[in-house]
Amino acid sequence: MKAPVTLIGAGNVGTHLGKRLRACGFSIVQVFSRELSKAQALAGELDAEAVNELSQVIAHEGLYLLAIRDDAIAEVAKSLSETGLHKGLFAHTSGATPAAVLQPYFERYGIFYPLQTFSTQRTPDFSEIPICIQAAGEADVALLTAIASEVGQKAVSITEKQRIGLHVAAVFVNNFSNYLYQTGESILKKEQLDFDLLLPLIRETAEKVRSLSPETAQTGPAIRGDEQTIARHLAYLQDEPTARRLYEMLTALIGQTRKA
Amino acid sequence: MKAPVTLIGAGNVGTHLGKRLRACGFSIVQVFSRELSKAQALAGELDAEAVNELSQVIAHEGLYLLAIRDDAIAEVAKSLSETGLHKGLFAHTSGATPAAVLQPYFERYGIFYPLQTFSTQRTPDFSEIPICIQAAGEADVALLTAIASEVGQKAVSITEKQRIGLHVAAVFVNNFSNYLYQTGESILKKEQLDFDLLLPLIRETAEKVRSLSPETAQTGPAIRGDEQTIARHLAYLQDEPTARRLYEMLTALIGQTRKA
């Protein structure tokens, strides 16, 4: 029998994960959100009960998924434990937060971290998402692995240090790349060109590293050491000090990989 | 009738463009490469003649596509003009090189710049690639537009300044993003984790900006001003001064967009 799941949080991650768990045949016992309307909207889709008080969360020996803001995890965990919940496995979904924040409150605790970026406007394809898990005991590692294997592309059991590394790497490839897209967009805007022009290149850059390592995939003036083109680009950026500094730094860093 | 095309260069861009032109029904007259074997291999696929001396390139009033290294364009153009070729339209495919380098040698010259990154290992989907064009006369703009519209997703007539801007933007979204992927890969390698774990996130980051602007799509600790997570990440990167400096810079830049 599949473990029952209680969803604490009805934001992006909670909503997408809840729907996926339900679609995979898991029973969602309750959905908690401080905003009752949000809890109700999601609970309705998941055949679950909606609650907006932590004291209403009922006890079972399954999984409690804390899909809430990083800075709310410790506080919510404390409140949950004060209501007398002790039997289940309590896991948060944050890549940024140590498992240890749950330790003072629960015997069984862990992390269930889908390595993906979620937004309300887009439906994630969980069959492609690796789910990173951490838990204290072997039985709980096995339980989270079983759930993550069904819900995601695969379950990856990681250490605390690996989780931090993954989260830092995620910031580089996601938030920072997105900032580079934003820089590209602002240059095109200045030239009265449509950002759409860059989309095929953005897509190909991302797809290329599925078959080539980023190191092998690198092209452009920095890796070629093409000083003439670099000088033209810096001249172009002379009135954009921010973009220019970033260009200089990344060009120097790519240049170092060339010399190495 | 479609303009005949002579291909100068049988590298990545020449090969992919040549095949696409042929598939679109264009006649390829000749393929030039300094390496006869390369010219022959491509010419064979394109029903064209292979030549490895510029003096063998024959005259017509169609298009001569110079798909060669940036720093070879001016020299090859000079040699071509010295063989007495003057009637055709001579266009290079480089986003990095001014049209003006062709001006001393030809009456009709321009740029045919597919805004994409090409590699031998991957077949580009031209039906998704915008092609940026520049030419001196109206008739030649029309000719390049007609060819680019057939070959690519669309033809975009651009100015010299716009081309430089596009090329700079392309470096940001392609070469620089790829460097961030490389940084992510090296962090995962250090943690003995497979780079594959990041691929769904890399793909979603690139796909997201098809429907959301990069500014709207931004998430993560920098845009949230989540100092605690940023501090944890910087502590994690303490032995990686390069990645750490880059992290600090990009976090500060994203933070500025938050305050603005």
Coordinates of C-alpha atoms in Angstrom, one line a residue:
Chain A
M1 CA 0.0 0.0 0.0
K2 CA 1.2 3.5 -0.8
A3 CA 2.0 5.8 2.1
P4 CA -0.6 8.5 2.8
V5 CA 0.6 12.0 2.2
T6 CA -0.3 15.3 3.9
L7 CA 0.6 18.4 2.0
I8 CA 1.8 21.4 4.1
G9 CA 1.7 24.3 1.7
A10 CA -0.3 25.0 -1.4
G11 CA 2.1 27.2 -3.4
N12 CA 3.9 26.4 -6.6
V13 CA 5.8 23.4 -5.4
G14 CA 3.0 22.1 -3.2
T15 CA 0.5 22.4 -6.0
H16 CA 2.6 20.7 -8.7
L17 CA 3.8 18.0 -6.3
G18 CA 0.4 17.3 -4.9
K19 CA -1.1 16.9 -8.4
R20 CA 1.7 14.6 -9.4
L21 CA 1.4 12.5 -6.3
R22 CA -2.4 12.1 -6.8
A23 CA -1.8 11.3 -10.4
C24 CA 0.6 8.6 -9.3
G25 CA -2.1 7.1 -7.1
F26 CA -1.1 8.4 -3.7
S27 CA -3.8 9.4 -1.2
I28 CA -3.5 13.0 -0.1
V29 CA -5.0 13.1 3.4
Q30 CA -5.0 16.9 3.9
V31 CA -3.8 20.1 2.3
F32 CA -2.8 22.8 4.7
S33 CA -2.5 26.5 3.8
R34 CA -2.8 29.6 6.0
E35 CA -5.2 30.8 3.3
L36 CA -8.2 28.5 3.4
S37 CA -9.2 29.3 -0.1
K38 CA -5.9 28.1 -1.4
A39 CA -6.0 25.0 0.6
Q40 CA -9.6 24.3 -0.6
A41 CA -8.8 24.9 -4.2
L42 CA -5.9 22.4 -4.2
A43 CA -7.6 19.9 -1.8
G44 CA -10.6 19.9 -4.1
E45 CA -8.4 18.7 -7.0
L46 CA -6.7 16.1 -4.8
D47 CA -9.7 14.6 -3.1
A48 CA -8.2 15.8 0.2
E49 CA -9.4 17.7 3.2
A50 CA -8.5 21.4 3.3
V51 CA -7.2 22.9 6.6
N52 CA -5.8 26.3 7.5
E53 CA -4.8 25.6 11.1
L54 CA -1.8 23.4 11.9
S55 CA -3.7 22.0 14.9
Q56 CA -6.2 20.5 12.4
V57 CA -3.5 18.3 10.8
I58 CA -4.2 14.7 11.7
A59 CA -1.7 12.0 12.6
H60 CA -0.7 9.1 10.3
E61 CA 2.5 7.2 9.7
G62 CA 3.0 8.3 6.2
L63 CA 4.7 11.4 4.7
Y64 CA 4.2 15.0 5.6
L65 CA 5.5 17.2 2.8
L66 CA 6.5 20.7 3.9
A67 CA 6.4 22.6 0.6
I68 CA 6.7 26.1 2.1
R69 CA 9.0 29.1 2.1
D70 CA 12.5 28.3 3.3
D71 CA 12.3 30.7 6.2
A72 CA 9.0 29.2 7.4
I73 CA 10.1 25.6 7.6
A74 CA 11.5 25.6 11.1
E75 CA 8.6 27.5 12.6
V76 CA 6.0 25.4 10.9
A77 CA 7.8 22.2 12.0
K78 CA 7.8 23.5 15.6
S79 CA 4.1 24.2 15.5
L80 CA 3.3 20.8 13.9
S81 CA 5.3 19.0 16.6
E82 CA 3.5 21.0 19.3
T83 CA 0.2 19.7 18.1
G84 CA 1.5 16.2 19.0
L85 CA 2.3 14.8 15.6
H86 CA 5.2 12.4 16.0
K87 CA 4.7 9.3 14.0
G88 CA 5.0 10.3 10.4
L89 CA 8.0 11.2 8.2
F90 CA 8.4 14.9 7.9
A91 CA 10.2 16.1 4.8
H92 CA 10.7 19.6 3.3
T93 CA 11.1 20.2 -0.4
S94 CA 13.7 22.9 -0.2
G95 CA 17.2 22.6 -1.8
A96 CA 18.4 25.5 0.2
T97 CA 17.5 24.3 3.7
P98 CA 19.4 21.8 5.9
A99 CA 17.5 18.7 7.0
A100 CA 18.8 19.6 10.5
V101 CA 16.1 22.3 10.9
L102 CA 13.5 19.5 11.3
Q103 CA 15.6 17.5 13.7
P104 CA 14.6 19.2 17.0
Y105 CA 10.9 18.5 16.3
F106 CA 10.6 15.0 14.7
E107 CA 12.1 11.6 15.1
R108 CA 11.7 10.9 11.4
Y109 CA 12.7 13.8 9.1
G110 CA 14.2 14.3 5.7
I111 CA 14.3 16.2 2.4
F112 CA 12.3 15.6 -0.8
Y113 CA 13.9 18.1 -3.2
P114 CA 12.7 18.1 -6.9
L115 CA 15.6 19.6 -8.8
Q116 CA 13.6 21.9 -11.0
T117 CA 12.2 25.4 -11.1
F118 CA 8.5 25.7 -10.7
S119 CA 6.1 28.5 -11.7
T120 CA 2.4 28.8 -11.6
Q121 CA 2.2 29.4 -15.4
R122 CA 3.9 26.2 -16.4
T123 CA 3.1 22.6 -15.9
P124 CA 6.3 20.7 -15.0
D125 CA 7.0 17.3 -16.5
F126 CA 7.8 15.2 -13.4
S127 CA 8.8 12.2 -15.5
E128 CA 11.9 14.3 -16.4
I129 CA 12.7 15.6 -12.9
P130 CA 15.2 14.0 -10.6
I131 CA 14.2 14.1 -7.0
C132 CA 17.0 14.4 -4.4
I133 CA 16.3 12.8 -1.0
Q134 CA 17.8 12.8 2.4
A135 CA 16.6 11.0 5.5
A136 CA 18.1 10.0 8.8
G137 CA 17.2 6.3 9.0
E138 CA 17.5 3.5 6.3
A139 CA 13.8 2.8 6.4
D140 CA 13.0 6.4 5.7
V141 CA 15.5 6.6 2.9
A142 CA 13.8 3.6 1.4
L143 CA 10.3 5.2 1.8
L144 CA 11.4 8.5 0.2
T145 CA 13.2 6.7 -2.6
A146 CA 10.1 4.6 -3.4
I147 CA 7.9 7.7 -3.5
A148 CA 10.5 9.8 -5.5
S149 CA 11.0 7.0 -8.0
E150 CA 7.3 7.0 -8.8
V151 CA 6.9 10.7 -8.8
G152 CA 10.0 11.8 -10.6
Q153 CA 12.5 10.7 -13.3
K154 CA 14.6 9.1 -10.6
A155 CA 15.4 9.3 -6.9
V156 CA 18.9 10.3 -5.9
S157 CA 19.9 9.8 -2.3
I158 CA 22.3 12.6 -1.4
T159 CA 24.3 13.9 1.6
E160 CA 23.9 17.3 3.2
K161 CA 27.0 18.6 1.4
Q162 CA 25.9 17.3 -1.9
R163 CA 22.5 19.0 -1.5
I164 CA 24.2 22.4 -0.9
G165 CA 26.4 21.8 -4.0
L166 CA 23.4 20.9 -6.1
H167 CA 21.6 24.0 -4.9
V168 CA 24.6 26.2 -5.7
A169 CA 24.9 24.5 -9.1
A170 CA 21.2 25.0 -9.7
V171 CA 21.6 28.8 -9.0
F172 CA 24.3 28.9 -11.6
V173 CA 22.5 27.1 -14.4
N174 CA 19.1 28.5 -13.6
N175 CA 19.0 31.9 -11.9
F176 CA 22.3 33.1 -13.4
S177 CA 21.7 31.9 -16.9
N178 CA 18.3 33.6 -16.7
Y179 CA 20.0 36.8 -15.8
L180 CA 22.2 36.4 -18.9
Y181 CA 19.0 36.0 -21.0
Q182 CA 17.8 39.2 -19.3
T183 CA 21.0 41.0 -20.4
G184 CA 20.5 39.7 -23.9
E185 CA 16.9 40.9 -23.9
S186 CA 17.9 44.4 -22.8
I187 CA 20.5 44.7 -25.5
L188 CA 17.9 43.7 -28.1
K189 CA 15.4 46.1 -26.7
K190 CA 18.0 48.9 -27.0
E191 CA 18.4 47.9 -30.7
Q192 CA 14.6 47.7 -31.1
L193 CA 14.8 44.0 -31.9
D194 CA 12.5 41.3 -30.7
F195 CA 13.8 39.0 -27.9
D196 CA 12.2 36.1 -29.8
L197 CA 15.3 36.3 -32.1
L198 CA 17.4 34.8 -29.4
L199 CA 15.1 32.0 -28.4
P200 CA 16.4 29.4 -30.9
L201 CA 19.9 30.1 -29.7
I202 CA 18.9 29.9 -26.1
R203 CA 17.2 26.5 -26.7
E204 CA 20.1 25.1 -28.7
T205 CA 22.6 26.2 -26.0
A206 CA 20.6 24.3 -23.4
E207 CA 20.0 21.2 -25.7
K208 CA 23.6 20.9 -26.8
V209 CA 24.8 20.0 -23.3
R210 CA 22.6 16.9 -23.4
S211 CA 25.0 15.3 -25.8
L212 CA 28.2 17.3 -25.4
S213 CA 29.9 18.4 -22.1
P214 CA 29.7 22.2 -21.6
E215 CA 33.5 22.3 -22.0
T216 CA 33.3 20.6 -25.4
A217 CA 30.3 22.7 -26.4
Q218 CA 32.0 26.1 -25.8
T219 CA 32.3 28.4 -28.8
G220 CA 32.7 32.1 -29.3
P221 CA 35.3 34.8 -29.1
A222 CA 36.4 34.1 -25.5
I223 CA 37.3 30.5 -26.1
R224 CA 38.9 31.3 -29.4
G225 CA 40.9 34.1 -27.9
D226 CA 39.5 36.4 -30.6
E227 CA 40.8 39.7 -29.3
Q228 CA 39.4 41.8 -32.2
T229 CA 35.8 40.6 -31.7
I230 CA 36.1 41.0 -27.9
A231 CA 37.4 44.6 -28.4
R232 CA 34.4 45.3 -30.7
H233 CA 32.0 43.9 -28.1
L234 CA 33.5 45.9 -25.3
A235 CA 33.3 49.1 -27.4
Y236 CA 29.7 48.3 -28.1
L237 CA 29.1 47.9 -24.4
Q238 CA 30.9 51.2 -23.4
D239 CA 27.6 52.8 -22.2
E240 CA 26.5 49.7 -20.4
P241 CA 29.0 49.5 -17.5
T242 CA 27.2 46.6 -15.8
A243 CA 26.9 44.4 -18.9
R244 CA 30.5 45.4 -19.7
R245 CA 31.9 44.3 -16.4
L246 CA 30.1 41.0 -16.7
Y247 CA 31.3 40.5 -20.2
E248 CA 34.9 41.1 -19.1
M249 CA 34.7 38.8 -16.2
L250 CA 33.1 35.9 -18.1
T251 CA 35.4 36.4 -21.1
A252 CA 38.4 36.2 -18.7
L253 CA 37.1 33.1 -17.0
I254 CA 36.4 31.3 -20.3
G255 CA 39.9 32.4 -21.5
Q256 CA 41.4 30.7 -18.5
T257 CA 39.8 27.4 -19.4
R258 CA 41.4 27.9 -22.9
K259 CA 44.9 28.3 -21.5
A260 CA 44.5 25.5 -19.0
Chain B
M1 CA 14.3 30.9 -60.8
K2 CA 16.4 30.6 -57.6
A3 CA 19.7 32.3 -57.5
P4 CA 22.7 29.9 -57.9
V5 CA 24.9 29.6 -54.8
T6 CA 28.6 29.1 -54.5
L7 CA 29.8 28.0 -51.1
I8 CA 33.1 29.3 -49.9
G9 CA 34.0 27.2 -46.9
A10 CA 33.0 23.6 -45.9
G11 CA 33.2 23.9 -42.1
N12 CA 30.2 23.7 -39.7
V13 CA 28.3 26.6 -41.0
G14 CA 29.1 26.0 -44.6
T15 CA 28.1 22.3 -44.3
H16 CA 24.8 22.9 -42.5
L17 CA 23.9 25.9 -44.7
G18 CA 24.8 24.1 -47.9
K19 CA 22.7 21.1 -47.0
R20 CA 19.7 23.3 -46.1
L21 CA 20.0 25.4 -49.3
R22 CA 20.1 22.2 -51.4
A23 CA 17.1 20.8 -49.5
C24 CA 15.3 24.1 -50.2
G25 CA 15.9 23.5 -53.9
F26 CA 18.8 25.9 -54.5
S27 CA 21.6 24.9 -57.0
I28 CA 25.0 24.8 -55.4
V29 CA 27.4 25.6 -58.1
Q30 CA 30.7 24.9 -56.3
V31 CA 32.0 24.2 -52.9
F32 CA 35.4 25.7 -52.1
S33 CA 37.7 24.5 -49.3
R34 CA 41.4 24.6 -49.0
E35 CA 41.2 21.0 -48.1
L36 CA 40.1 19.3 -51.3
S37 CA 38.8 16.2 -49.4
K38 CA 36.5 18.4 -47.3
A39 CA 35.2 20.3 -50.4
Q40 CA 34.7 16.9 -52.2
A41 CA 32.8 15.4 -49.3
L42 CA 30.3 18.3 -49.1
A43 CA 30.1 18.9 -52.8
G44 CA 29.2 15.3 -53.3
E45 CA 26.2 15.7 -51.0
L46 CA 25.2 18.9 -52.8
D47 CA 25.6 17.9 -56.4
A48 CA 28.2 20.6 -56.7
E49 CA 31.7 20.8 -58.0
A50 CA 34.5 20.7 -55.4
V51 CA 37.4 23.2 -55.8
N52 CA 40.4 23.9 -53.5
E53 CA 41.8 27.0 -55.4
L54 CA 40.0 30.3 -55.3
S55 CA 41.1 30.8 -58.9
Q56 CA 38.8 27.8 -59.8
V57 CA 35.7 29.6 -58.5
I58 CA 33.5 30.5 -61.5
A59 CA 31.5 33.6 -62.2
H60 CA 27.7 33.9 -61.9
E61 CA 25.3 36.6 -60.8
G62 CA 23.9 34.6 -57.9
L63 CA 25.1 34.4 -54.3
Y64 CA 28.6 33.6 -53.0
L65 CA 28.4 32.6 -49.4
L66 CA 31.6 33.1 -47.4
A67 CA 31.2 30.7 -44.5
I68 CA 34.7 30.9 -43.2
R69 CA 36.6 31.9 -40.1
D70 CA 36.2 35.6 -39.2
D71 CA 39.8 36.4 -39.6
A72 CA 40.0 34.8 -43.1
I73 CA 37.0 36.8 -44.6
A74 CA 38.9 39.9 -45.8
E75 CA 41.8 37.9 -47.2
V76 CA 39.6 35.4 -49.1
A77 CA 37.5 38.3 -50.4
K78 CA 40.6 40.0 -51.7
S79 CA 41.8 36.8 -53.4
L80 CA 38.3 36.1 -54.9
S81 CA 38.2 39.6 -56.3
E82 CA 41.6 39.3 -57.8
T83 CA 40.5 36.3 -59.8
G84 CA 38.1 38.7 -61.5
L85 CA 34.8 37.8 -59.9
H86 CA 32.7 40.9 -59.8
K87 CA 29.1 40.2 -60.8
G88 CA 27.7 38.1 -57.9
L89 CA 26.5 39.1 -54.4
F90 CA 29.2 38.2 -51.9
A91 CA 27.9 37.7 -48.3
H92 CA 29.7 36.3 -45.3
T93 CA 27.9 34.4 -42.5
S94 CA 29.6 36.0 -39.5
G95 CA 27.8 37.8 -36.8
A96 CA 31.1 39.2 -35.6
T97 CA 32.4 40.8 -38.8
P98 CA 31.4 44.1 -40.4
A99 CA 30.0 44.1 -43.9
A100 CA 32.6 46.7 -44.6
V101 CA 35.4 44.2 -44.8
L102 CA 33.9 43.1 -48.2
Q103 CA 33.4 46.6 -49.5
P104 CA 36.9 47.2 -51.0
Y105 CA 36.6 44.1 -53.2
F106 CA 33.0 43.8 -54.5
E107 CA 30.3 46.0 -55.8
R108 CA 27.6 43.8 -54.2
Y109 CA 28.2 42.6 -50.7
G110 CA 26.4 41.8 -47.6
I111 CA 25.8 39.5 -44.6
F112 CA 23.8 36.3 -44.2
Y113 CA 24.0 35.6 -40.5
P114 CA 22.1 32.6 -39.1
L115 CA 21.5 33.5 -35.4
Q116 CA 22.5 30.0 -34.1
T117 CA 25.4 28.0 -32.8
F118 CA 26.5 25.2 -35.0
S119 CA 28.5 22.1 -34.2
T120 CA 29.5 19.1 -36.4
Q121 CA 27.7 16.7 -34.0
R122 CA 24.3 18.3 -34.2
T123 CA 21.9 18.9 -37.0
P124 CA 20.3 22.4 -36.7
D125 CA 16.7 22.9 -37.4
F126 CA 16.7 25.8 -39.8
S127 CA 13.0 26.1 -39.8
E128 CA 13.5 27.6 -36.3
I129 CA 16.6 29.8 -37.0
P130 CA 16.2 33.5 -37.8
I131 CA 18.6 34.7 -40.4
C132 CA 19.9 38.3 -40.1
I133 CA 20.8 40.0 -43.3
Q134 CA 22.6 43.2 -44.4
A135 CA 23.3 44.4 -47.9
A136 CA 24.2 47.7 -49.5
G137 CA 21.5 47.9 -52.3
E138 CA 17.8 47.4 -52.1
A139 CA 17.9 44.7 -54.8
D140 CA 20.4 42.7 -52.8
V141 CA 18.5 43.2 -49.5
A142 CA 15.5 41.7 -51.4
L143 CA 17.6 38.8 -52.8
L144 CA 19.0 37.9 -49.4
T145 CA 15.6 38.3 -47.8
A146 CA 14.1 35.9 -50.3
I147 CA 16.8 33.3 -49.7
A148 CA 16.8 33.7 -45.9
S149 CA 13.0 33.4 -45.8
E150 CA 13.2 30.0 -47.5
V151 CA 16.2 28.7 -45.6
G152 CA 15.4 30.0 -42.1
Q153 CA 12.5 30.7 -39.8
K154 CA 12.5 34.3 -41.0
A155 CA 14.7 36.9 -42.5
V156 CA 15.5 40.0 -40.4
S157 CA 17.0 43.0 -42.2
I158 CA 19.4 44.6 -39.7
T159 CA 21.8 47.5 -39.5
E160 CA 25.5 47.3 -38.7
K161 CA 24.9 48.5 -35.1
Q162 CA 22.0 46.0 -34.6
R163 CA 24.3 43.2 -35.9
I164 CA 26.9 44.0 -33.3
G165 CA 24.2 44.1 -30.6
L166 CA 22.8 40.8 -31.7
H167 CA 26.2 39.2 -31.6
V168 CA 27.0 40.6 -28.1
A169 CA 23.6 39.3 -26.9
A170 CA 24.3 36.0 -28.5
V171 CA 27.6 35.7 -26.6
F172 CA 25.7 36.4 -23.3
V173 CA 22.9 33.8 -23.9
N174 CA 25.1 31.2 -25.5
N175 CA 28.8 31.3 -24.6
F176 CA 28.3 32.8 -21.2
S177 CA 25.3 30.6 -20.2
N178 CA 27.4 27.6 -21.4
Y179 CA 30.1 28.7 -19.1
L180 CA 27.6 28.7 -16.2
Y181 CA 26.6 25.1 -17.2
Q182 CA 30.3 24.3 -17.0
T183 CA 30.5 25.8 -13.5
G184 CA 27.5 23.7 -12.5
E185 CA 29.1 20.6 -14.0
S186 CA 32.4 21.1 -12.1
I187 CA 30.5 21.5 -8.8
L188 CA 28.6 18.3 -9.4
K189 CA 31.8 16.5 -10.4
K190 CA 33.4 17.6 -7.0
E191 CA 30.3 16.1 -5.3
Q192 CA 30.6 13.0 -7.4
L193 CA 27.2 13.6 -8.9
D194 CA 26.2 13.2 -12.5
F195 CA 25.9 16.4 -14.6
D196 CA 22.7 14.8 -16.0
L197 CA 20.9 15.8 -12.8
L198 CA 21.0 19.4 -14.0
L199 CA 19.7 18.8 -17.5
P200 CA 16.0 19.1 -16.7
L201 CA 16.6 22.4 -14.9
I202 CA 18.8 23.7 -17.8
R203 CA 16.1 22.8 -20.3
E204 CA 13.2 24.3 -18.2
T205 CA 15.2 27.6 -17.7
A206 CA 15.7 27.9 -21.4
E207 CA 12.1 27.0 -22.2
K208 CA 10.5 29.2 -19.6
V209 CA 11.6 32.4 -21.4
R210 CA 9.6 31.4 -24.4
S211 CA 6.5 32.3 -22.5
L212 CA 7.7 34.6 -19.7
S213 CA 10.2 37.4 -20.0
P214 CA 13.5 36.6 -18.2
E215 CA 12.7 39.4 -15.7
T216 CA 9.4 37.7 -14.8
A217 CA 10.9 34.3 -14.8
Q218 CA 13.7 35.1 -12.3
T219 CA 13.6 33.1 -9.1
G220 CA 16.2 32.1 -6.4
P221 CA 18.0 33.6 -3.5
A222 CA 19.4 36.7 -5.3
I223 CA 16.0 38.0 -6.5
R224 CA 14.4 37.2 -3.1
G225 CA 17.2 38.9 -1.2
D226 CA 17.6 35.7 0.8
E227 CA 20.8 36.6 2.6
Q228 CA 20.9 33.3 4.6
T229 CA 21.0 31.1 1.6
I230 CA 23.4 33.4 -0.2
A231 CA 25.8 33.2 2.8
R232 CA 25.5 29.4 2.8
H233 CA 26.3 29.3 -0.9
L234 CA 29.3 31.6 -0.5
A235 CA 30.6 29.4 2.4
Y236 CA 30.2 26.4 0.2
L237 CA 32.3 28.1 -2.5
Q238 CA 35.0 29.3 -0.2
D239 CA 37.6 27.0 -1.8
E240 CA 36.5 27.9 -5.4
P241 CA 37.5 31.6 -5.6
T242 CA 36.6 31.8 -9.3
A243 CA 33.1 30.5 -8.9
R244 CA 32.7 32.5 -5.8
R245 CA 33.6 35.8 -7.4
L246 CA 31.2 35.0 -10.3
Y247 CA 28.5 34.1 -7.7
E248 CA 29.0 37.4 -5.9
M249 CA 28.9 39.4 -9.0
L250 CA 25.8 37.8 -10.5
T251 CA 24.0 37.9 -7.1
A252 CA 24.7 41.6 -6.8
L253 CA 23.5 42.3 -10.3
I254 CA 20.3 40.4 -9.8
G255 CA 19.9 42.1 -6.5
Q256 CA 20.0 45.5 -8.3
T257 CA 17.1 44.5 -10.5
R258 CA 15.2 43.7 -7.4
K259 CA 15.8 47.1 -5.8
A260 CA 15.1 48.9 -9.1

